[in-house]
Amino acid sequence: MSASPTSKPRARRQTLEARPYHHGDLRRVLIDAALQLAAEGADVSVREAARRAAVSPGAPFRHFPNRDALMAAAAEEAQRRFRTEIEAALGDAPAADPLLRFRAFGLAYLRWAMRNPAHFEIISTGRYFAHGSSVELTRDNAELIALTEQMLADAAAQGLLRSADLKPIQIAGRALVYGFARMNLDGHFPRWGVEEGEIERMAEEVIDLFIAGIAKR
Amino acid sequence: MSASPTSKPRARRQTLEARPYHHGDLRRVLIDAALQLAAEGADVSVREAARRAAVSPGAPFRHFPNRDALMAAAAEEAQRRFRTEIEAALGDAPAADPLLRFRAFGLAYLRWAMRNPAHFEIISTGRYFAHGSSVELTRDNAELIALTEQMLADAAAQGLLRSADLKPIQIAGRALVYGFARMNLDGHFPRWGVEEGEIERMAEEVIDLFIAGIAKR
DNA sequence: CCCCAAATGTAATCGTCGATTACATAAAGA
DNA sequence: TCTTTATGTAATCGACGATTACATTTGGGG
């Protein structure tokens, strides 16, 4: 009965193609649309996200004060996925050897960045929104950094490192993986992608080279 | 006589405030305006560049088919300056020691990137124009890379390196400086800029750490 | 010297975007 | 049920990239 085309507009939610006036969870759908657009390589516009959510161009601004806020929310979601994968990799790594854990961290970092370049870009580049505007993003990132600092401190405590000055090691390590990820992102690895896994293999070599460079031997 | 306000419009070029219909070298002025806008942290728009050149919004398109072409031309100019500084630094470096030359290269690279972040971004990021669209930029960059490869090959020939596998060393070195430059650019060095030279000192430490890691000892 | 063609600038216009405002509709609670 | 609040729509604005038709200047061949 409710499927009758002549029924009054109330209870219209039952018919599949007629979306109810209120969207289920527009905020979430907009974030997903933004991430999807980025992953497709398209430039992310609020209007296009609204279009994908089948909603008017002004609707997103009920949930985000401006475009940057949408991008920041998308970045937070991407960062959450990133962090989840990193922590899974660390869960599989041996607890005893800090340098192996360091290696596992770097590998997981680069693997994710290689496979989700656009999301990595949103997280890292600070161009889509003011860099300190998302406290969650900042805190999350700080925690990951603290993780690597702890691993390096453990390694030093076990006498595994050649130098006791941890700060340059920490910075260099971050710069190395960050730079590798961004080189891939910015198109500085011209034709490697043709053979699948070539870049990830090179990432592994580079990480091992770095660890060999800082390790005592 | 020519200053008379009733004089005919011809020979108007004499009066300073009345620009002649034809701009002197609009193409060059637009490139400079684009670089200046980038350096100021503003987003570069064709219209704003035209405004700074005191010219109509459509005029730039007589010299560049689209915005990306203007950005590419600006990138070429920035890359020219970048390369000039690198080569000057290499000119001052000792010709005999390839690792010292490598170090000088890295230092000059990072110094320039720290002091001209927006220009470095335009050069490197491939977001402002298709990455292979400028043959000059591509060639120029390839030559700089070839320079570092030569330095590493020389170092290996002199038995200065711990490993004979140069490719990972080359990639890691690029990733390291590129990552350091981009971390600075993307706001990942929170409050270091307050004390002038702090970042550049850290850059030096990081480069030395890398060289110590690859050198035989 | 003049005229014409090429180069180069202007004016007007289009479609897209971010953003704001006034209004409409649904949901929730007293 | 009535009213408040949340959430969507419609209309509009200004900036932007881009295109088109037109205007002005310049420079070279008769």
GROMACS .gro file of C-alpha atoms (C1' of nucleotides) in nm:
model
  494
    1MET     CA    1   0.000   0.000   0.000
    2SER     CA    2   0.269   0.243   0.088
    3ALA     CA    3   0.424   0.165  -0.250
    4SER     CA    4   0.130   0.318  -0.429
    5PRO     CA    5   0.251   0.603  -0.650
    6THR     CA    6  -0.048   0.807  -0.550
    7SER     CA    7   0.025   0.793  -0.181
    8LYS     CA    8   0.090   1.116   0.002
    9PRO     CA    9   0.451   1.234   0.033
   10ARG     CA   10   0.474   1.117   0.394
   11ALA     CA   11   0.640   0.781   0.449
   12ARG     CA   12   0.809   0.829   0.117
   13ARG     CA   13   1.125   0.675   0.260
   14GLN     CA   14   0.987   0.337   0.164
   15THR     CA   15   1.034   0.393  -0.208
   16LEU     CA   16   1.395   0.334  -0.288
   17GLU     CA   17   1.469   0.607  -0.538
   18ALA     CA   18   1.307   0.889  -0.347
   19ARG     CA   19   1.559   0.995  -0.086
   20PRO     CA   20   1.405   1.137   0.230
   21TYR     CA   21   1.452   1.504   0.287
   22HIS     CA   22   1.701   1.435   0.561
   23HIS     CA   23   2.004   1.244   0.458
   24GLY     CA   24   2.105   0.956   0.681
   25ASP     CA   25   2.454   1.067   0.776
   26LEU     CA   26   2.553   1.332   0.528
   27ARG     CA   27   2.866   1.428   0.714
   28ARG     CA   28   3.008   1.080   0.684
   29VAL     CA   29   2.904   1.043   0.323
   30LEU     CA   30   3.073   1.373   0.237
   31ILE     CA   31   3.397   1.267   0.399
   32ASP     CA   32   3.391   0.939   0.210
   33ALA     CA   33   3.315   1.120  -0.115
   34ALA     CA   34   3.608   1.353  -0.056
   35LEU     CA   35   3.842   1.062   0.007
   36GLN     CA   36   3.710   0.881  -0.296
   37LEU     CA   37   3.756   1.187  -0.516
   38ALA     CA   38   4.111   1.226  -0.394
   39ALA     CA   39   4.182   0.859  -0.456
   40GLU     CA   40   4.056   0.899  -0.812
   41GLY     CA   41   4.304   1.177  -0.868
   42ALA     CA   42   4.031   1.435  -0.922
   43ASP     CA   43   4.051   1.760  -0.737
   44VAL     CA   44   3.821   1.760  -0.440
   45SER     CA   45   3.546   2.022  -0.452
   46VAL     CA   46   3.268   2.062  -0.206
   47ARG     CA   47   3.018   2.073  -0.490
   48GLU     CA   48   3.133   1.746  -0.638
   49ALA     CA   49   3.115   1.579  -0.298
   50ALA     CA   50   2.763   1.717  -0.262
   51ARG     CA   51   2.681   1.589  -0.610
   52ARG     CA   52   2.795   1.239  -0.516
   53ALA     CA   53   2.585   1.255  -0.204
   54ALA     CA   54   2.291   1.364  -0.423
   55VAL     CA   55   2.246   1.674  -0.219
   56SER     CA   56   2.233   2.047  -0.289
   57PRO     CA   57   2.558   2.247  -0.320
   58GLY     CA   58   2.488   2.434   0.001
   59ALA     CA   59   2.411   2.130   0.215
   60PRO     CA   60   2.771   2.043   0.305
   61PHE     CA   61   2.808   2.378   0.477
   62ARG     CA   62   2.562   2.262   0.740
   63HIS     CA   63   2.826   2.013   0.849
   64PHE     CA   64   3.150   2.194   0.769
   65PRO     CA   65   3.207   2.567   0.805
   66ASN     CA   66   3.417   2.568   0.489
   67ARG     CA   67   3.599   2.351   0.242
   68ASP     CA   68   3.910   2.325   0.457
   69ALA     CA   69   3.708   2.177   0.741
   70LEU     CA   70   3.583   1.903   0.510
   71MET     CA   71   3.937   1.834   0.397
   72ALA     CA   72   4.054   1.829   0.756
   73ALA     CA   73   3.784   1.579   0.846
   74ALA     CA   74   3.883   1.365   0.548
   75ALA     CA   75   4.245   1.389   0.659
   76GLU     CA   76   4.150   1.273   1.005
   77GLU     CA   77   3.974   0.972   0.860
   78ALA     CA   78   4.271   0.890   0.635
   79GLN     CA   79   4.509   0.931   0.926
   80ARG     CA   80   4.297   0.694   1.131
   81ARG     CA   81   4.328   0.426   0.861
   82PHE     CA   82   4.699   0.496   0.826
   83ARG     CA   83   4.757   0.461   1.194
   84THR     CA   84   4.551   0.143   1.215
   85GLU     CA   85   4.771  -0.021   0.953
   86ILE     CA   86   5.093   0.094   1.120
   87GLU     CA   87   4.984  -0.044   1.453
   88ALA     CA   88   4.882  -0.373   1.296
   89ALA     CA   89   5.228  -0.407   1.146
   90LEU     CA   90   5.390  -0.328   1.479
   91GLY     CA   91   5.169  -0.588   1.642
   92ASP     CA   92   5.321  -0.848   1.413
   93ALA     CA   93   5.677  -0.730   1.472
   94PRO     CA   94   5.897  -0.891   1.739
   95ALA     CA   95   5.870  -0.701   2.062
   96ALA     CA   96   6.230  -0.751   2.162
   97ASP     CA   97   6.428  -0.602   1.875
   98PRO     CA   98   6.378  -0.226   1.848
   99LEU     CA   99   6.558  -0.198   1.515
  100LEU     CA  100   6.338  -0.464   1.362
  101ARG     CA  101   6.038  -0.279   1.495
  102PHE     CA  102   6.176   0.040   1.346
  103ARG     CA  103   6.209  -0.142   1.016
  104ALA     CA  104   5.855  -0.277   1.035
  105PHE     CA  105   5.729   0.072   1.108
  106GLY     CA  106   5.905   0.219   0.807
  107LEU     CA  107   5.787  -0.058   0.579
  108ALA     CA  108   5.426  -0.025   0.688
  109TYR     CA  109   5.450   0.353   0.651
  110LEU     CA  110   5.580   0.333   0.297
  111ARG     CA  111   5.354   0.050   0.192
  112TRP     CA  112   5.050   0.249   0.293
  113ALA     CA  113   5.181   0.566   0.133
  114MET     CA  114   5.252   0.383  -0.193
  115ARG     CA  115   4.908   0.229  -0.205
  116ASN     CA  116   4.712   0.533  -0.090
  117PRO     CA  117   4.910   0.821  -0.235
  118ALA     CA  118   4.627   1.071  -0.248
  119HIS     CA  119   4.527   1.001   0.110
  120PHE     CA  120   4.885   1.031   0.220
  121GLU     CA  121   4.898   1.365   0.048
  122ILE     CA  122   4.590   1.494   0.226
  123ILE     CA  123   4.734   1.388   0.558
  124SER     CA  124   5.077   1.530   0.509
  125THR     CA  125   5.075   1.832   0.295
  126GLY     CA  126   4.918   2.100   0.507
  127ARG     CA  127   4.802   2.271   0.191
  128TYR     CA  128   4.441   2.170   0.212
  129PHE     CA  129   4.392   2.320   0.555
  130ALA     CA  130   4.591   2.509   0.813
  131HIS     CA  131   4.832   2.260   0.956
  132GLY     CA  132   4.745   2.296   1.322
  133SER     CA  133   4.373   2.328   1.258
  134SER     CA  134   4.300   1.966   1.344
  135VAL     CA  135   4.407   1.883   1.695
  136GLU     CA  136   4.323   1.519   1.637
  137LEU     CA  137   4.552   1.501   1.337
  138THR     CA  138   4.831   1.676   1.521
  139ARG     CA  139   4.799   1.457   1.828
  140ASP     CA  140   4.777   1.140   1.623
  141ASN     CA  141   5.087   1.231   1.430
  142ALA     CA  142   5.274   1.324   1.744
  143GLU     CA  143   5.197   0.983   1.889
  144LEU     CA  144   5.339   0.808   1.586
  145ILE     CA  145   5.653   1.017   1.613
  146ALA     CA  146   5.679   0.936   1.982
  147LEU     CA  147   5.659   0.570   1.888
  148THR     CA  148   5.966   0.594   1.666
  149GLU     CA  149   6.149   0.794   1.930
  150GLN     CA  150   6.084   0.520   2.181
  151MET     CA  151   6.211   0.255   1.942
  152LEU     CA  152   6.530   0.452   1.884
  153ALA     CA  153   6.576   0.509   2.257
  154ASP     CA  154   6.535   0.137   2.317
  155ALA     CA  155   6.787   0.059   2.047
  156ALA     CA  156   7.034   0.302   2.202
  157ALA     CA  157   6.977   0.151   2.545
  158GLN     CA  158   7.062  -0.191   2.405
  159GLY     CA  159   7.378  -0.053   2.250
  160LEU     CA  160   7.257  -0.114   1.896
  161LEU     CA  161   7.331   0.232   1.762
  162ARG     CA  162   7.653   0.381   1.638
  163SER     CA  163   7.573   0.729   1.766
  164ALA     CA  164   7.417   0.839   2.093
  165ASP     CA  165   7.278   1.156   1.939
  166LEU     CA  166   6.926   1.040   1.862
  167LYS     CA  167   6.774   1.361   1.733
  168PRO     CA  168   6.945   1.367   1.393
  169ILE     CA  169   6.869   0.999   1.352
  170GLN     CA  170   6.505   1.061   1.426
  171ILE     CA  171   6.483   1.353   1.188
  172ALA     CA  172   6.674   1.175   0.914
  173GLY     CA  173   6.454   0.870   0.944
  174ARG     CA  174   6.140   1.075   0.917
  175ALA     CA  175   6.279   1.273   0.626
  176LEU     CA  176   6.379   0.955   0.449
  177VAL     CA  177   6.042   0.783   0.455
  178TYR     CA  178   5.853   1.109   0.409
  179GLY     CA  179   6.072   1.199   0.114
  180PHE     CA  180   6.034   0.858  -0.043
  181ALA     CA  181   5.659   0.873  -0.008
  182ARG     CA  182   5.640   1.221  -0.152
  183MET     CA  183   5.875   1.142  -0.439
  184ASN     CA  184   5.637   0.868  -0.538
  185LEU     CA  185   5.345   1.106  -0.493
  186ASP     CA  186   5.503   1.388  -0.690
  187GLY     CA  187   5.596   1.171  -0.985
  188HIS     CA  188   5.967   1.144  -0.924
  189PHE     CA  189   5.971   0.770  -0.980
  190PRO     CA  190   5.910   0.784  -1.352
  191ARG     CA  191   5.840   0.437  -1.483
  192TRP     CA  192   5.880   0.210  -1.190
  193GLY     CA  193   5.516   0.148  -1.135
  194VAL     CA  194   5.491  -0.060  -1.448
  195GLU     CA  195   5.623  -0.364  -1.269
  196GLU     CA  196   5.411  -0.403  -0.964
  197GLY     CA  197   5.600  -0.414  -0.640
  198GLU     CA  198   5.915  -0.256  -0.784
  199ILE     CA  199   5.873   0.060  -0.581
  200GLU     CA  200   5.790  -0.126  -0.264
  201ARG     CA  201   6.098  -0.341  -0.307
  202MET     CA  202   6.308  -0.030  -0.346
  203ALA     CA  203   6.147   0.116  -0.036
  204GLU     CA  204   6.258  -0.189   0.155
  205GLU     CA  205   6.615  -0.156   0.030
  206VAL     CA  206   6.625   0.208   0.125
  207ILE     CA  207   6.500   0.141   0.476
  208ASP     CA  208   6.752  -0.137   0.524
  209LEU     CA  209   7.028   0.090   0.400
  210PHE     CA  210   6.930   0.351   0.655
  211ILE     CA  211   6.918   0.105   0.943
  212ALA     CA  212   7.251  -0.041   0.843
  213GLY     CA  213   7.388   0.312   0.843
  214ILE     CA  214   7.284   0.392   1.198
  215ALA     CA  215   7.348   0.048   1.351
  216LYS     CA  216   7.663  -0.039   1.535
  217ARG     CA  217   7.866  -0.310   1.364
  218MET     CA  218   5.582   7.054  -2.506
  219SER     CA  219   5.522   6.687  -2.507
  220ALA     CA  220   5.405   6.725  -2.149
  221SER     CA  221   5.113   6.938  -2.255
  222PRO     CA  222   4.790   6.771  -2.144
  223THR     CA  223   4.630   6.860  -2.474
  224SER     CA  224   4.887   6.680  -2.684
  225LYS     CA  225   4.768   6.401  -2.910
  226PRO     CA  226   4.776   6.044  -2.775
  227ARG     CA  227   5.077   5.950  -2.986
  228ALA     CA  228   5.416   5.961  -2.813
  229ARG     CA  229   5.227   5.909  -2.490
  230ARG     CA  230   5.503   5.674  -2.376
  231GLN     CA  231   5.691   5.979  -2.256
  232THR     CA  232   5.452   6.040  -1.968
  233LEU     CA  233   5.539   5.801  -1.690
  234GLU     CA  234   5.200   5.696  -1.563
  235ALA     CA  235   5.044   5.619  -1.899
  236ARG     CA  236   5.160   5.275  -1.994
  237PRO     CA  237   5.182   5.214  -2.366
  238TYR     CA  238   4.929   4.979  -2.513
  239HIS     CA  239   5.193   4.716  -2.563
  240HIS     CA  240   5.364   4.599  -2.250
  241GLY     CA  241   5.740   4.577  -2.263
  242ASP     CA  242   5.786   4.210  -2.185
  243LEU     CA  243   5.464   4.090  -2.034
  244ARG     CA  244   5.563   3.727  -2.040
  245ARG     CA  245   5.860   3.791  -1.817
  246VAL     CA  246   5.668   4.019  -1.584
  247LEU     CA  247   5.396   3.757  -1.543
  248ILE     CA  248   5.649   3.490  -1.453
  249ASP     CA  249   5.808   3.720  -1.198
  250ALA     CA  250   5.468   3.807  -1.055
  251ALA     CA  251   5.382   3.440  -1.024
  252LEU     CA  252   5.707   3.369  -0.842
  253GLN     CA  253   5.655   3.668  -0.618
  254LEU     CA  254   5.301   3.560  -0.534
  255ALA     CA  255   5.422   3.213  -0.449
  256ALA     CA  256   5.700   3.355  -0.233
  257GLU     CA  257   5.443   3.560  -0.044
  258GLY     CA  258   5.249   3.248   0.034
  259ALA     CA  259   4.947   3.364  -0.162
  260ASP     CA  260   4.791   3.126  -0.408
  261VAL     CA  261   4.896   3.209  -0.759
  262SER     CA  262   4.613   3.309  -0.990
  263VAL     CA  263   4.647   3.426  -1.343
  264ARG     CA  264   4.424   3.721  -1.268
  265GLU     CA  265   4.634   3.837  -0.978
  266ALA     CA  266   4.949   3.813  -1.186
  267ALA     CA  267   4.774   4.018  -1.454
  268ARG     CA  268   4.669   4.269  -1.189
  269ARG     CA  269   5.028   4.310  -1.075
  270ALA     CA  270   5.134   4.362  -1.431
  271ALA     CA  271   4.858   4.622  -1.464
  272VAL     CA  272   4.706   4.438  -1.753
  273SER     CA  273   4.367   4.294  -1.837
  274PRO     CA  274   4.267   3.949  -1.708
  275GLY     CA  275   4.277   3.802  -2.056
  276ALA     CA  276   4.617   3.934  -2.155
  277PRO     CA  277   4.824   3.654  -1.995
  278PHE     CA  278   4.656   3.404  -2.224
  279ARG     CA  279   4.833   3.567  -2.519
  280HIS     CA  280   5.156   3.433  -2.369
  281PHE     CA  281   5.046   3.114  -2.197
  282PRO     CA  282   4.780   2.876  -2.323
  283ASN     CA  283   4.657   2.818  -1.970
  284ARG     CA  284   4.739   2.861  -1.606
  285ASP     CA  285   4.951   2.551  -1.591
  286ALA     CA  286   5.177   2.682  -1.864
  287LEU     CA  287   5.241   2.996  -1.660
  288MET     CA  288   5.319   2.785  -1.357
  289ALA     CA  289   5.548   2.566  -1.564
  290ALA     CA  290   5.734   2.871  -1.692
  291ALA     CA  291   5.767   2.999  -1.336
  292ALA     CA  292   5.894   2.658  -1.230
  293GLU     CA  293   6.154   2.667  -1.505
  294GLU     CA  294   6.275   3.004  -1.386
  295ALA     CA  295   6.289   2.885  -1.025
  296GLN     CA  296   6.470   2.571  -1.130
  297ARG     CA  297   6.723   2.783  -1.318
  298ARG     CA  298   6.798   2.980  -1.002
  299PHE     CA  299   6.813   2.662  -0.797
  300ARG     CA  300   7.055   2.501  -1.035
  301THR     CA  301   7.271   2.812  -1.048
  302GLU     CA  302   7.313   2.806  -0.673
  303ILE     CA  303   7.388   2.434  -0.665
  304GLU     CA  304   7.655   2.470  -0.928
  305ALA     CA  305   7.809   2.766  -0.749
  306ALA     CA  306   7.837   2.557  -0.434
  307LEU     CA  307   7.994   2.272  -0.628
  308GLY     CA  308   8.239   2.517  -0.780
  309ASP     CA  309   8.360   2.601  -0.430
  310ALA     CA  310   8.383   2.237  -0.323
  311PRO     CA  311   8.710   2.044  -0.350
  312ALA     CA  312   8.728   1.861  -0.679
  313ALA     CA  313   8.910   1.559  -0.541
  314ASP     CA  314   8.680   1.431  -0.267
  315PRO     CA  315   8.352   1.300  -0.406
  316LEU     CA  316   8.192   1.259  -0.066
  317LEU     CA  317   8.269   1.618   0.026
  318ARG     CA  318   8.119   1.722  -0.306
  319PHE     CA  319   7.815   1.511  -0.227
  320ARG     CA  320   7.790   1.688   0.105
  321ALA     CA  321   7.825   2.030  -0.054
  322PHE     CA  322   7.553   1.938  -0.302
  323GLY     CA  323   7.315   1.833  -0.029
  324LEU     CA  324   7.384   2.140   0.178
  325ALA     CA  325   7.330   2.377  -0.112
  326TYR     CA  326   7.012   2.188  -0.204
  327LEU     CA  327   6.867   2.218   0.143
  328ARG     CA  328   6.981   2.575   0.201
  329TRP     CA  329   6.804   2.687  -0.112
  330ALA     CA  330   6.494   2.484  -0.032
  331MET     CA  331   6.481   2.632   0.321
  332ARG     CA  332   6.514   2.987   0.196
  333ASN     CA  333   6.286   2.957  -0.106
  334PRO     CA  334   6.022   2.712   0.011
  335ALA     CA  335   5.746   2.824  -0.224
  336HIS     CA  336   5.974   2.812  -0.524
  337PHE     CA  337   6.095   2.471  -0.424
  338GLU     CA  338   5.737   2.359  -0.405
  339ILE     CA  339   5.657   2.483  -0.752
  340ILE     CA  340   5.957   2.301  -0.889
  341SER     CA  341   5.900   1.975  -0.715
  342THR     CA  342   5.540   1.908  -0.657
  343GLY     CA  343   5.393   1.829  -0.993
  344ARG     CA  344   5.063   1.962  -0.868
  345TYR     CA  345   5.071   2.287  -1.061
  346PHE     CA  346   5.125   2.130  -1.399
  347ALA     CA  347   5.164   1.786  -1.552
  348HIS     CA  348   5.497   1.659  -1.442
  349GLY     CA  349   5.647   1.584  -1.780
  350SER     CA  350   5.496   1.891  -1.945
  351SER     CA  351   5.815   2.094  -1.926
  352VAL     CA  352   6.100   1.923  -2.107
  353GLU     CA  353   6.340   2.187  -1.979
  354LEU     CA  354   6.246   2.118  -1.619
  355THR     CA  355   6.273   1.744  -1.670
  356ARG     CA  356   6.608   1.766  -1.844
  357ASP     CA  357   6.745   2.008  -1.588
  358ASN     CA  358   6.643   1.784  -1.305
  359ALA     CA  359   6.784   1.476  -1.474
  360GLU     CA  360   7.118   1.651  -1.507
  361LEU     CA  361   7.128   1.730  -1.137
  362ILE     CA  362   7.051   1.367  -1.060
  363ALA     CA  363   7.323   1.255  -1.299
  364LEU     CA  364   7.562   1.480  -1.109
  365THR     CA  365   7.495   1.301  -0.782
  366GLU     CA  366   7.522   0.964  -0.953
  367GLN     CA  367   7.861   1.060  -1.083
  368MET     CA  368   7.975   1.168  -0.738
  369LEU     CA  369   7.863   0.839  -0.590
  370ALA     CA  370   8.030   0.644  -0.869
  371ASP     CA  371   8.353   0.835  -0.807
  372ALA     CA  372   8.328   0.764  -0.436
  373ALA     CA  373   8.278   0.396  -0.505
  374ALA     CA  374   8.573   0.392  -0.744
  375GLN     CA  375   8.792   0.538  -0.471
  376GLY     CA  376   8.674   0.271  -0.228
  377LEU     CA  377   8.500   0.525  -0.004
  378LEU     CA  378   8.168   0.345   0.017
  379ARG     CA  379   8.060   0.058   0.233
  380SER     CA  380   7.830  -0.090  -0.031
  381ALA     CA  381   7.881  -0.133  -0.403
  382ASP     CA  382   7.510  -0.118  -0.473
  383LEU     CA  383   7.475   0.246  -0.565
  384LYS     CA  384   7.111   0.259  -0.663
  385PRO     CA  385   6.962   0.239  -0.312
  386ILE     CA  386   7.218   0.491  -0.194
  387GLN     CA  387   7.120   0.727  -0.470
  388ILE     CA  388   6.750   0.689  -0.403
  389ALA     CA  389   6.790   0.717  -0.028
  390GLY     CA  390   7.000   1.031  -0.062
  391ARG     CA  391   6.743   1.193  -0.286
  392ALA     CA  392   6.461   1.089  -0.059
  393LEU     CA  393   6.644   1.224   0.243
  394VAL     CA  394   6.703   1.576   0.114
  395TYR     CA  395   6.370   1.586  -0.067
  396GLY     CA  396   6.191   1.473   0.244
  397PHE     CA  397   6.370   1.721   0.464
  398ALA     CA  398   6.287   2.004   0.227
  399ARG     CA  399   5.924   1.902   0.204
  400MET     CA  400   5.888   1.850   0.577
  401ASN     CA  401   5.995   2.208   0.621
  402LEU     CA  402   5.759   2.314   0.344
  403ASP     CA  403   5.465   2.120   0.480
  404GLY     CA  404   5.499   2.253   0.831
  405HIS     CA  405   5.644   1.947   0.999
  406PHE     CA  406   5.915   2.143   1.174
  407PRO     CA  407   5.687   2.318   1.418
  408ARG     CA  408   5.875   2.590   1.598
  409TRP     CA  409   6.228   2.564   1.482
  410GLY     CA  410   6.220   2.866   1.260
  411VAL     CA  411   6.209   3.095   1.560
  412GLU     CA  412   6.581   3.069   1.605
  413GLU     CA  413   6.732   3.151   1.273
  414GLY     CA  414   6.962   2.888   1.133
  415GLU     CA  415   6.832   2.612   1.355
  416ILE     CA  416   6.678   2.423   1.067
  417GLU     CA  417   6.979   2.467   0.847
  418ARG     CA  418   7.205   2.337   1.123
  419MET     CA  419   6.983   2.032   1.158
  420ALA     CA  420   6.996   1.985   0.782
  421GLU     CA  421   7.373   1.974   0.803
  422GLU     CA  422   7.364   1.716   1.082
  423VAL     CA  423   7.127   1.499   0.885
  424ILE     CA  424   7.341   1.508   0.574
  425ASP     CA  425   7.651   1.423   0.773
  426LEU     CA  426   7.467   1.137   0.936
  427PHE     CA  427   7.374   0.999   0.597
  428ILE     CA  428   7.725   1.026   0.458
  429ALA     CA  429   7.869   0.863   0.769
  430GLY     CA  430   7.619   0.582   0.719
  431ILE     CA  431   7.723   0.503   0.363
  432ALA     CA  432   8.097   0.565   0.402
  433LYS     CA  433   8.343   0.286   0.465
  434ARG     CA  434   8.521   0.315   0.796
  435DC     C1'  435   5.585   5.644  -4.716
  436DC     C1'  436   5.199   5.365  -4.674
  437DC     C1'  437   4.939   4.975  -4.602
  438DC     C1'  438   4.861   4.538  -4.436
  439DA     C1'  439   4.937   4.139  -4.156
  440DA     C1'  440   5.095   3.967  -3.733
  441DA     C1'  441   5.143   4.037  -3.251
  442DT     C1'  442   4.947   4.179  -2.847
  443DG     C1'  443   4.619   4.398  -2.541
  444DT     C1'  444   4.096   4.484  -2.400
  445DA     C1'  445   3.605   4.390  -2.313
  446DA     C1'  446   3.254   4.088  -2.258
  447DT     C1'  447   3.105   3.656  -2.155
  448DC     C1'  448   3.069   3.154  -1.984
  449DG     C1'  449   3.078   2.782  -1.646
  450DT     C1'  450   3.270   2.627  -1.200
  451DC     C1'  451   3.377   2.701  -0.748
  452DG     C1'  452   3.339   2.851  -0.231
  453DA     C1'  453   3.044   3.086   0.048
  454DT     C1'  454   2.625   3.330   0.241
  455DT     C1'  455   2.139   3.414   0.303
  456DA     C1'  456   1.651   3.337   0.326
  457DC     C1'  457   1.342   2.989   0.333
  458DA     C1'  458   1.141   2.493   0.367
  459DT     C1'  459   1.098   2.062   0.593
  460DA     C1'  460   1.179   1.699   0.910
  461DA     C1'  461   1.283   1.537   1.391
  462DA     C1'  462   1.270   1.565   1.880
  463DG     C1'  463   1.098   1.690   2.312
  464DA     C1'  464   0.813   1.963   2.649
  465DT     C1'  465   0.028   1.870   1.971
  466DC     C1'  466   0.313   2.251   1.941
  467DT     C1'  467   0.732   2.451   1.914
  468DT     C1'  468   1.224   2.449   1.887
  469DT     C1'  469   1.616   2.286   1.655
  470DA     C1'  470   1.859   2.040   1.302
  471DT     C1'  471   1.917   1.994   0.840
  472DG     C1'  472   1.818   2.040   0.364
  473DT     C1'  473   1.705   2.367  -0.073
  474DA     C1'  474   1.712   2.780  -0.371
  475DA     C1'  475   1.904   3.188  -0.502
  476DT     C1'  476   2.271   3.470  -0.512
  477DC     C1'  477   2.756   3.676  -0.482
  478DG     C1'  478   3.238   3.740  -0.609
  479DA     C1'  479   3.672   3.520  -0.783
  480DC     C1'  480   3.864   3.233  -1.096
  481DG     C1'  481   4.015   3.000  -1.565
  482DA     C1'  482   3.908   3.026  -2.017
  483DT     C1'  483   3.721   3.178  -2.480
  484DT     C1'  484   3.572   3.507  -2.823
  485DA     C1'  485   3.526   3.927  -3.077
  486DC     C1'  486   3.733   4.346  -3.121
  487DA     C1'  487   4.102   4.725  -3.075
  488DT     C1'  488   4.568   4.896  -3.104
  489DT     C1'  489   5.043   4.880  -3.208
  490DT     C1'  490   5.440   4.736  -3.463
  491DG     C1'  491   5.718   4.608  -3.839
  492DG     C1'  492   5.812   4.466  -4.308
  493DG     C1'  493   5.715   4.461  -4.830
  494DG     C1'  494   5.518   4.718  -5.207
   0.00000   0.00000   0.00000
